[in-house]
mmCIF file of C-alpha atoms in Angstrom:
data_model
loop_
_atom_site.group_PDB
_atom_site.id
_atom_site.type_symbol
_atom_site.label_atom_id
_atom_site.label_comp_id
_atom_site.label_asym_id
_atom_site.label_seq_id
_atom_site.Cartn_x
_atom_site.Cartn_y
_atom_site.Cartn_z
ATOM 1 C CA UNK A 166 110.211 164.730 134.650
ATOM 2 C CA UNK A 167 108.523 160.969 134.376
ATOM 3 C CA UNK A 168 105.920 162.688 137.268
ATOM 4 C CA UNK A 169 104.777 164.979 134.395
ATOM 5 C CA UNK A 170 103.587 161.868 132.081
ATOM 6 C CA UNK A 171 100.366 161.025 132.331
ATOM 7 C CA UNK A 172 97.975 159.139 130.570
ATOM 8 C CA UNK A 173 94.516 159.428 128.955
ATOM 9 C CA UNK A 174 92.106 157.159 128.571
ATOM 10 C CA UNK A 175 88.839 157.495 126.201
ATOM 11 C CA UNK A 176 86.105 155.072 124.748
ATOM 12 C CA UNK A 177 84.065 154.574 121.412
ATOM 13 C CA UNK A 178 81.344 153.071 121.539
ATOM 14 C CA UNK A 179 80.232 151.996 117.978
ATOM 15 C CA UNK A 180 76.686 151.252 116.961
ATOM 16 C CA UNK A 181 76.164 148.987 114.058
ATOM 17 C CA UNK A 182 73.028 147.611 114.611
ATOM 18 C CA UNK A 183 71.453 147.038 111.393
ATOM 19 C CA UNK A 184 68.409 145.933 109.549
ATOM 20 C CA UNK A 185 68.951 142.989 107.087
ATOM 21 C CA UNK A 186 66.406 143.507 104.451
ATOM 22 C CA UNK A 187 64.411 140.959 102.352
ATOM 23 C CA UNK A 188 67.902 139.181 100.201
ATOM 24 C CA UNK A 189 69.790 138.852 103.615
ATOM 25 C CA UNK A 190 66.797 138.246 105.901
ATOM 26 C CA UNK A 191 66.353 134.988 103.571
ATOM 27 C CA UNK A 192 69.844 133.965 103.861
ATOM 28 C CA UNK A 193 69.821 134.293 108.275
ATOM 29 C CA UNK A 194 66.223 132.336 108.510
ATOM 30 C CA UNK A 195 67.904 129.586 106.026
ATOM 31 C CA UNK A 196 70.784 129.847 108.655
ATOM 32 C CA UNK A 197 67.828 128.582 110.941
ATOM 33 C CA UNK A 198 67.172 125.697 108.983
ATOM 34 C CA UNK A 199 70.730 124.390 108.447
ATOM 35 C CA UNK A 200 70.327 125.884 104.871
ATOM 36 C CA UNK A 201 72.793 128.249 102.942
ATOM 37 C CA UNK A 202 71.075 130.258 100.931
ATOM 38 C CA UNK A 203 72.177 132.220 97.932
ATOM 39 C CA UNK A 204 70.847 133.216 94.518
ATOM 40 C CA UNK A 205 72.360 133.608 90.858
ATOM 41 C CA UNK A 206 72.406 135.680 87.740
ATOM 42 C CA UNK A 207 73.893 134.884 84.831
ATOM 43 C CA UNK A 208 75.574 132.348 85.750
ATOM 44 C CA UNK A 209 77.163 133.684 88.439
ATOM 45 C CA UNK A 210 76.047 132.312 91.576
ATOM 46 C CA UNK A 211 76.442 134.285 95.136
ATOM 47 C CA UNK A 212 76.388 132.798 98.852
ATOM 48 C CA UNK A 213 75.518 134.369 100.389
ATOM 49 C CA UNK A 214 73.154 136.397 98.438
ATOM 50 C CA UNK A 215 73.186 139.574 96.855
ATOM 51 C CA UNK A 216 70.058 142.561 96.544
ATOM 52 C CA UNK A 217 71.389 142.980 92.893
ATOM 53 C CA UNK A 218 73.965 141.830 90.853
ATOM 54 C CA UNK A 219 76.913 143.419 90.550
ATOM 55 C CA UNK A 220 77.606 143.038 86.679
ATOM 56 C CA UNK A 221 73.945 143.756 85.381
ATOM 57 C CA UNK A 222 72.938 145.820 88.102
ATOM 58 C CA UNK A 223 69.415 143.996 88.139
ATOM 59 C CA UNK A 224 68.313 141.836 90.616
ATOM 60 C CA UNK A 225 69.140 138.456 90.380
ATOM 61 C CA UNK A 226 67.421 135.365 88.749
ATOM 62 C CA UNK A 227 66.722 133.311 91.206
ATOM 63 C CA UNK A 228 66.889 132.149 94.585
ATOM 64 C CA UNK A 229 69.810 129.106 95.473
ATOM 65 C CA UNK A 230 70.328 126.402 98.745
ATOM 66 C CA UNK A 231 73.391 124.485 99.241
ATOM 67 C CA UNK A 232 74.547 123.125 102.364
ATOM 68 C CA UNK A 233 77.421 125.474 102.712
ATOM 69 C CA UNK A 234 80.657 123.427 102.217
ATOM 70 C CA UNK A 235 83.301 125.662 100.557
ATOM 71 C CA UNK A 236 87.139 126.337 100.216
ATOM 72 C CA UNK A 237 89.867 128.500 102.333
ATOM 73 C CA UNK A 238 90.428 131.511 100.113
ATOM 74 C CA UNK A 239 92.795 132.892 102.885
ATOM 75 C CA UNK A 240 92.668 132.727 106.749
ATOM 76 C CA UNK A 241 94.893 134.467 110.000
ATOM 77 C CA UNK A 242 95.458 132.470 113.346
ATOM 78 C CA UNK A 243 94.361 135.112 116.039
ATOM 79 C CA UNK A 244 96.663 134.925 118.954
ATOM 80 C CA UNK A 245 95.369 137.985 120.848
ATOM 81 C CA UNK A 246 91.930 138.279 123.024
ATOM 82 C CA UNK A 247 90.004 141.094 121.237
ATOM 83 C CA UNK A 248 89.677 143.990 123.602
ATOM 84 C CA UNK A 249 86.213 145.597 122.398
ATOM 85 C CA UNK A 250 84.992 142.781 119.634
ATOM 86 C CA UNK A 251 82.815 140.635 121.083
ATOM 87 C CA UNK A 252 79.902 138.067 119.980
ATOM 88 C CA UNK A 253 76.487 139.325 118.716
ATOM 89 C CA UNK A 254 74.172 139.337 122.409
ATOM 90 C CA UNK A 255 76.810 138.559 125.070
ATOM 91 C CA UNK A 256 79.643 139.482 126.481
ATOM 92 C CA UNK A 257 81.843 136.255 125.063
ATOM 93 C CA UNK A 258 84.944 137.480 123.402
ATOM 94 C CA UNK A 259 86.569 134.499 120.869
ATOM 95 C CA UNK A 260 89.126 131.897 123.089
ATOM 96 C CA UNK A 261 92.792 132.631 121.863
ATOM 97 C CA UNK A 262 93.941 130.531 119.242
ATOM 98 C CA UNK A 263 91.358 131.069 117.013
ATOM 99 C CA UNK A 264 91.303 131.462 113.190
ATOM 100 C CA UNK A 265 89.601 133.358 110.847
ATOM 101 C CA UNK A 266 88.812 132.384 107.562
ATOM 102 C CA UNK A 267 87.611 133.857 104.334
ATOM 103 C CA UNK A 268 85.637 130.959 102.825
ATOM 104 C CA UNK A 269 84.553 130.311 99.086
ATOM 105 C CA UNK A 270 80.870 128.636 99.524
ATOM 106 C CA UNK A 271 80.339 126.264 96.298
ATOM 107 C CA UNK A 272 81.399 127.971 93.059
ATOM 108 C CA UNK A 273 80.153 132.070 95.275
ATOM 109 C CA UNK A 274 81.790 135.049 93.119
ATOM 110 C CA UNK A 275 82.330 136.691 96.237
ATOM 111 C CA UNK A 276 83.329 135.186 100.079
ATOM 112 C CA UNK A 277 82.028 134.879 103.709
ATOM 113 C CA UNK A 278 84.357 135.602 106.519
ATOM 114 C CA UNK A 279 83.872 133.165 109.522
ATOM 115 C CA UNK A 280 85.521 131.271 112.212
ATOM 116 C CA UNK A 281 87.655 128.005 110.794
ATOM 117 C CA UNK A 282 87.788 125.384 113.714
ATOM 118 C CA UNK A 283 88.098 121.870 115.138
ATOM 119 C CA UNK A 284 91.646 121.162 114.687
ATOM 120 C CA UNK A 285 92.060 119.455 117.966
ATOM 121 C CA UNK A 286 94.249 121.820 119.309
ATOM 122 C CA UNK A 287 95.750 124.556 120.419
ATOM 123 C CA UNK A 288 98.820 125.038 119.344
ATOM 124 C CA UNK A 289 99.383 127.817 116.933
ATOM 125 C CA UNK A 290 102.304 126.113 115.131
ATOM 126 C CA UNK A 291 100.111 122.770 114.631
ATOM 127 C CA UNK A 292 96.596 124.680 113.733
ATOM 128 C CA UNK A 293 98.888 126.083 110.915
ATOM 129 C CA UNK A 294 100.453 122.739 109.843
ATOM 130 C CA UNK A 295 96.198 121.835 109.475
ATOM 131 C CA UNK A 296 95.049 124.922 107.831
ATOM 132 C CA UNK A 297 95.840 125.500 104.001
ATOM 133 C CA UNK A 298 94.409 128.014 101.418
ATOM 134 C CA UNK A 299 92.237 125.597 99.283
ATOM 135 C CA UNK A 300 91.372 123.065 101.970
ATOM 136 C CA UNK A 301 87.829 122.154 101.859
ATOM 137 C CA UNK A 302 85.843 123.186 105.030
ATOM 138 C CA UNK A 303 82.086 122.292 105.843
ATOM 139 C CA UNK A 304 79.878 124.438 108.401
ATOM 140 C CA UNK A 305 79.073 123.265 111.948
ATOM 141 C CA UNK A 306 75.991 123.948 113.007
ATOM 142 C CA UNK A 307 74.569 125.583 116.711
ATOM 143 C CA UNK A 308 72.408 123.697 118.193
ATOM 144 C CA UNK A 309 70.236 126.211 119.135
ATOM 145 C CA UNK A 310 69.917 128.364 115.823
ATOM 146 C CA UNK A 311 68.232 131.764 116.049
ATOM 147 C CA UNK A 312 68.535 133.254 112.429
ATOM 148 C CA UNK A 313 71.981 134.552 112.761
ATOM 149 C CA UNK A 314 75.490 133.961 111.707
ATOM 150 C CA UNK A 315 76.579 132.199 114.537
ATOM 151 C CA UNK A 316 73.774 129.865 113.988
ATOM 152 C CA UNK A 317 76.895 128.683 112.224
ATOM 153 C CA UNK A 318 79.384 127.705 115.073
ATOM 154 C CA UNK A 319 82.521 127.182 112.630
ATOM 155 C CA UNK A 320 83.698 126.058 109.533
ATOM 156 C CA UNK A 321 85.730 122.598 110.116
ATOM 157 C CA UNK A 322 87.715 120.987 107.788
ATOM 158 C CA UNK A 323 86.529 118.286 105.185
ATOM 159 C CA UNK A 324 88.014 115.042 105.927
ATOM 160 C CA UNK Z 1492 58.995 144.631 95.679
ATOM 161 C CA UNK Z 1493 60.732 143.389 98.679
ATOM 162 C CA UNK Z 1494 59.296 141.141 101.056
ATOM 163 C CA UNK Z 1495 59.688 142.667 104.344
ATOM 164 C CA UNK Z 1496 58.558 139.507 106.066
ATOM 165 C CA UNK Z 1497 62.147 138.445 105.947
ATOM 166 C CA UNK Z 1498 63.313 141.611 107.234
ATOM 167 C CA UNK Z 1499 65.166 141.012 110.711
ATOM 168 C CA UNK Z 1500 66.857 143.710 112.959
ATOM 169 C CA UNK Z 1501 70.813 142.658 113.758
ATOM 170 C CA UNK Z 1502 72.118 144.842 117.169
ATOM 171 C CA UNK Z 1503 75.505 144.975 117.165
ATOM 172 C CA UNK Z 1504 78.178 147.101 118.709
ATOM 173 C CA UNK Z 1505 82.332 147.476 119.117
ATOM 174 C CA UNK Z 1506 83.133 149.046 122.180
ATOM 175 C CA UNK Z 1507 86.418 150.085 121.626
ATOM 176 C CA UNK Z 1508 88.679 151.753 124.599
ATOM 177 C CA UNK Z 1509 91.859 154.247 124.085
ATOM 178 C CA UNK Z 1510 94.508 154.425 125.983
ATOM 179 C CA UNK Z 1511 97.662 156.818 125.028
ATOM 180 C CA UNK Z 1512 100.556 158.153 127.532
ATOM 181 C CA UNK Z 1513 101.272 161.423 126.490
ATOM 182 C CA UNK Z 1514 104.920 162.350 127.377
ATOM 183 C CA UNK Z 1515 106.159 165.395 128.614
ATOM 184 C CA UNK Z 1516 105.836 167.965 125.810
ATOM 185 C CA UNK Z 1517 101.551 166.934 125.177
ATOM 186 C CA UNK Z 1518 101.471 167.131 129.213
ATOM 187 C CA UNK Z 1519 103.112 170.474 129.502
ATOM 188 C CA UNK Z 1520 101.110 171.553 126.589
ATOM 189 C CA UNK Z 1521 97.656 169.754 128.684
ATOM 190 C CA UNK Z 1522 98.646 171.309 131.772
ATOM 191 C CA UNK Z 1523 99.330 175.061 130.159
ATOM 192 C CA UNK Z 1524 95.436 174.808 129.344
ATOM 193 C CA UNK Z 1525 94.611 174.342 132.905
ATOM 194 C CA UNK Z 1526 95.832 177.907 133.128
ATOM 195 C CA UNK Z 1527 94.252 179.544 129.741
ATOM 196 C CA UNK Z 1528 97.586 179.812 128.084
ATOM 197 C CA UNK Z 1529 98.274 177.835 124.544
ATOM 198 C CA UNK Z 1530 101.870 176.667 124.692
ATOM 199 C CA UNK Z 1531 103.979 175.373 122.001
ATOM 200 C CA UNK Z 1532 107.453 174.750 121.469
ATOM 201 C CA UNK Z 1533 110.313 176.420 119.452
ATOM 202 C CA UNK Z 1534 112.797 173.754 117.035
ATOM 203 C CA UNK Z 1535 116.376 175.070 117.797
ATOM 204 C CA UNK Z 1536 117.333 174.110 114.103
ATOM 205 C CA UNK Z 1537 114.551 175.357 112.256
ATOM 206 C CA UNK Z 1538 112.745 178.336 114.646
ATOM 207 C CA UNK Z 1539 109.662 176.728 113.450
ATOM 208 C CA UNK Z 1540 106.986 177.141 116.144
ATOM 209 C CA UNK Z 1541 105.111 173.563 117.097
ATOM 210 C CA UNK Z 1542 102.006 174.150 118.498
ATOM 211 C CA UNK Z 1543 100.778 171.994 120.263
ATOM 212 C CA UNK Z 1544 104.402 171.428 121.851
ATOM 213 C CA UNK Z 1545 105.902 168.482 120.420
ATOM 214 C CA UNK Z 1546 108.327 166.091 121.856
ATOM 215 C CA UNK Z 1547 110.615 166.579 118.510
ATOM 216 C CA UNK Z 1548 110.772 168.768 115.296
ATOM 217 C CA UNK Z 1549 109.720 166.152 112.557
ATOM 218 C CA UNK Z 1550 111.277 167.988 110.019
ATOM 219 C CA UNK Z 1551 114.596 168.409 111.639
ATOM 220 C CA UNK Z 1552 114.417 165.547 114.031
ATOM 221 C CA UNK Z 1553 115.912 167.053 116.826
ATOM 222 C CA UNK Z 1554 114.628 167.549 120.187
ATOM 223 C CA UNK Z 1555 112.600 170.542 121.053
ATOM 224 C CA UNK Z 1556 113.165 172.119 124.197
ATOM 225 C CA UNK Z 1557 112.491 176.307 124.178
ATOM 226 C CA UNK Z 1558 108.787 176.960 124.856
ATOM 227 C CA UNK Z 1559 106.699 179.176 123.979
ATOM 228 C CA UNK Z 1560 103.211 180.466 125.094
ATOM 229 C CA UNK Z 1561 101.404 181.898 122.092
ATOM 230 C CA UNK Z 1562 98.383 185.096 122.067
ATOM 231 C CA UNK Z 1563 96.013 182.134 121.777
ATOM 232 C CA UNK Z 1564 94.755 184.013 118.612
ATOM 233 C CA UNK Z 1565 94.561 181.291 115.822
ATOM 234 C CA UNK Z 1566 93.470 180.890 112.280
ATOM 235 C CA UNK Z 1567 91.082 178.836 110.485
ATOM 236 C CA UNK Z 1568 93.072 177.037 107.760
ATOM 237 C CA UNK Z 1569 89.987 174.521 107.008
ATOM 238 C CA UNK Z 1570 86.824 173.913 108.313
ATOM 239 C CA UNK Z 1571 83.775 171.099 108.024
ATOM 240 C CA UNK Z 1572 80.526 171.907 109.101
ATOM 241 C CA UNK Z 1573 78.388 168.579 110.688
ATOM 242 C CA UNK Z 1574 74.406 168.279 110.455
ATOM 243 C CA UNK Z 1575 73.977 164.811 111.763
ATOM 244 C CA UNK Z 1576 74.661 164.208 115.449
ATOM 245 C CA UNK Z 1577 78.042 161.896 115.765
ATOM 246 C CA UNK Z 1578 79.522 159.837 118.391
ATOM 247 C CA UNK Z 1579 81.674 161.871 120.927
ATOM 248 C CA UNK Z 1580 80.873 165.445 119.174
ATOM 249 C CA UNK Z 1581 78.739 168.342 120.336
ATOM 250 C CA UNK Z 1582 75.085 168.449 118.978
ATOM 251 C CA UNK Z 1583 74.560 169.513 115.198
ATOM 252 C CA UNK Z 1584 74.936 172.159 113.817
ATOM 253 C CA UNK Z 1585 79.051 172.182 114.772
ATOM 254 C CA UNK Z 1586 82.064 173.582 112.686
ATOM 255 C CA UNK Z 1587 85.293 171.380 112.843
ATOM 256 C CA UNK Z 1588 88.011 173.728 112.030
ATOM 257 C CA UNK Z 1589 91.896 173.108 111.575
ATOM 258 C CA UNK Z 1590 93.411 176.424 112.900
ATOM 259 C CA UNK Z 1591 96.845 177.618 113.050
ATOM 260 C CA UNK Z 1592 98.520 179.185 115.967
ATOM 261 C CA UNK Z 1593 100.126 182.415 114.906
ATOM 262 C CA UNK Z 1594 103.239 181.316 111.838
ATOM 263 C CA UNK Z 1595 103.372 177.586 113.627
ATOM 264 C CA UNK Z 1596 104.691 175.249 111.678
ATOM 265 C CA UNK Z 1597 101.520 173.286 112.442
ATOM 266 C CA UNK Z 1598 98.097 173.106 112.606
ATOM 267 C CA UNK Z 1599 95.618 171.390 115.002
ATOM 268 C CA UNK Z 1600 91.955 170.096 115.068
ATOM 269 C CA UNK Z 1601 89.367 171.247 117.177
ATOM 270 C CA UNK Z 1602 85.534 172.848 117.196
ATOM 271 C CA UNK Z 1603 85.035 176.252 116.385
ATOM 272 C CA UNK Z 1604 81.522 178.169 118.021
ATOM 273 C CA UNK Z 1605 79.639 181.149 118.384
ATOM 274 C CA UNK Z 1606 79.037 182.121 114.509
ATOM 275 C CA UNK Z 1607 75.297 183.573 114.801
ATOM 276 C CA UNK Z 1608 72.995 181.761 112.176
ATOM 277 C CA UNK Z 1609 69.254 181.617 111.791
ATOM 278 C CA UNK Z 1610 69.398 178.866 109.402
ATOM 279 C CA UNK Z 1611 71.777 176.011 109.826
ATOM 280 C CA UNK Z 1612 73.440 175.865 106.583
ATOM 281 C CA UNK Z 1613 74.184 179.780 106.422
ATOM 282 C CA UNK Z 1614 77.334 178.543 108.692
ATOM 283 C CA UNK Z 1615 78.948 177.267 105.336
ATOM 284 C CA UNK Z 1616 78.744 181.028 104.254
ATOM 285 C CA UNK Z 1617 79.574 182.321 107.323
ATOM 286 C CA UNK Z 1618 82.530 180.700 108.613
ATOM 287 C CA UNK Z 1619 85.666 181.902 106.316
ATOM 288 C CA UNK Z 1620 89.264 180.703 105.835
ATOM 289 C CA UNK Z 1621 91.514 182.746 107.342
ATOM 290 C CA UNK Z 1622 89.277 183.772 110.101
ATOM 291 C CA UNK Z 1623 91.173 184.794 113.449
ATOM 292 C CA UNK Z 1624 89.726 183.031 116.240
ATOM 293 C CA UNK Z 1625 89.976 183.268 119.713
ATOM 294 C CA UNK Z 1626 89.748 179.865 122.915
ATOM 295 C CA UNK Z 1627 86.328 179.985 124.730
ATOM 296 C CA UNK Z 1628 87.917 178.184 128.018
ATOM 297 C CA UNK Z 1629 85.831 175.827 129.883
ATOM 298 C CA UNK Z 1630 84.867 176.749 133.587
ATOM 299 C CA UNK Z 1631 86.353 173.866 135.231
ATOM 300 C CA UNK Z 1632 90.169 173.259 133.586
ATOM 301 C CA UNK Z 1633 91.200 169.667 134.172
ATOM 302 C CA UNK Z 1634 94.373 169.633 131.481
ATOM 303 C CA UNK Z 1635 92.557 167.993 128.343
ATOM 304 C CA UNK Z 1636 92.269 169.478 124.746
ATOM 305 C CA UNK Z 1637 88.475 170.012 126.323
ATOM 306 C CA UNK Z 1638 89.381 172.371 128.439
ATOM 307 C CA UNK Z 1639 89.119 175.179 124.882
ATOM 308 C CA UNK Z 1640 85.538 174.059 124.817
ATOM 309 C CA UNK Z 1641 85.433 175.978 121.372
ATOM 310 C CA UNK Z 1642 87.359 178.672 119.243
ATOM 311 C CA UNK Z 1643 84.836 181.914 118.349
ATOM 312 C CA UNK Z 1644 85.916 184.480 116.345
ATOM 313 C CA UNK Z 1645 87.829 187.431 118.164
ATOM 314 C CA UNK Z 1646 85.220 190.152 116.954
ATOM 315 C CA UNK Z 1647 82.174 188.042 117.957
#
């Protein structure tokens, strides 16, 4: 009965364009500028930065910079090209290895996710002897920069 | 007050394809559609009736091979009724219903129709559980779950 299997195929196409607002409009044109932008309450600082805080529920003090080194919180080594994910305005899908990380910037209460590179290779079994929760990692910046997050190529380690 | 200078639009989108091979039973089942009849399938352990057919009774786990083709006569166990347009679903206002195929063992999703309204929201009152509903078959049959292109009650 194989003749009776047949397959269907189907598509989603998700929009999640988006409009960034004043707090994270700051933080992409500091992208621009090689800047990491942020802003504090309390005490409690936040890169990037928040419309409110989430413990007082007010907006927050005031406005922070920092140049944007951080720490691994946790990261994956992606060993599969994405099928629909691609980057923001073209049609590039990430190059297999890659790794994503969730990165600590300064002392942030919260984390960024973005890609950890420039291991000098790529082999899965030595990007993971390289990469350790805690390492210190420092952004890389595009040369051209257009107020987005992939004005920040990758995060590379701190040597 | 924010300052809207900053404000910047981000587009962004994941195009995401599907791909699923059905197997026999959800192909027989595809198939009966072409020809207006809702099939399902009968567990030899349990006499519970599967409909849609399925390859294996999941309470029983055995195989499930007698088939049966039902009145096509179901009932609404739950429903949702949409305002806002959504990706891949008929215009606004639409009723998602789960309906049951005469005392199946299971239920299945799909769009239920043809509830008269002058008002939108009066679909909420008039769309009940326990509603029997009957297929409204598209023209052209090509053996998808499409091819019911909505269930309306059997008095309308």
């Amino acid at each position: 009965m194989s003749n009776n299997v047949i397959k269907k195929e189907w598509r989603f196409n998700f929009d999640f364009s988006v409009a960034s607002g004043e707090t994270y409009g700051r933080f992409f044109k500091g992208l621009n500028d090689k800047k990491i932008i942020g802003n504090i309450c309390n005490n409690r600082t936040f890169y990037p930065p928040k419309p409110f805080c989430d413990k007082t529920l007010k907006p927050p003090d005031a406005w922070l910079e920092c140049d944007g080194a951080g720490i691994v919180e946790a990261f994956t080594i992606c060993c599969e090209k994405s099928n629909g994910v691609k980057f923001s305005k073209t049609d590039k899908k990430p190059d297999v290895p890659y790794v994503l990380g969730v990165i600590k910037i300064k002392d942030s209460e919260h984390c960024i996710i973005h890609f950890i590179s420039g291991f000098e290779t790529k082999d899965v079994s030595e990007i993971a002897d390289k990469i350790e929760i805690g390492m210190k990692v420092k952004p890389v910046w595009a040369t051209k920069r257009e107020g987005e997050i992939l004005d920040i190529e990758y995060f590379e380690p701190v040597i | 007050m924010q300052d809207i200078s900053y404000n910047k639009r981000f587009e962004y989108n994941w195009d995401v394809p599907f791909k699923v091979t059905l197997g026999e039973s959800y192909f027989r089942f595809l198939d009966g559609l072409k020809n207006k009849k809702i099939l399902g399938n009968i567990c030899p352990k349990c006499n519970g009736l599967h409909v849609p057919a399925r390859p294996f009774c999941d309470k029983c786990l055995v195989e499930i091979t007698k088939w049966y083709e039902t009145s096509g006569i179901v009932t609404i166990e739950s429903f949702s009724v949409t305002y806002v347009k959504f990706l891949g679903l008929p215009d606004p206002p639409h009723i998602t219903g789960i309906v049951r195929a005469e005392n199946a063992v299971t239920s299945f999703l799909h769009q239920i129709g043809g509830i008269p309204y002058d008002e939108p929201k009066e679909l909420d009152e008039k769309t009940k559980i326990g509603m029997k509903l009957k297929p409204v078959w598209a023209e052209k049959r090509i053996g998808d779950i499409q091819d019911i292109l909505y269930f309306t009650p059997v008095d309308a």
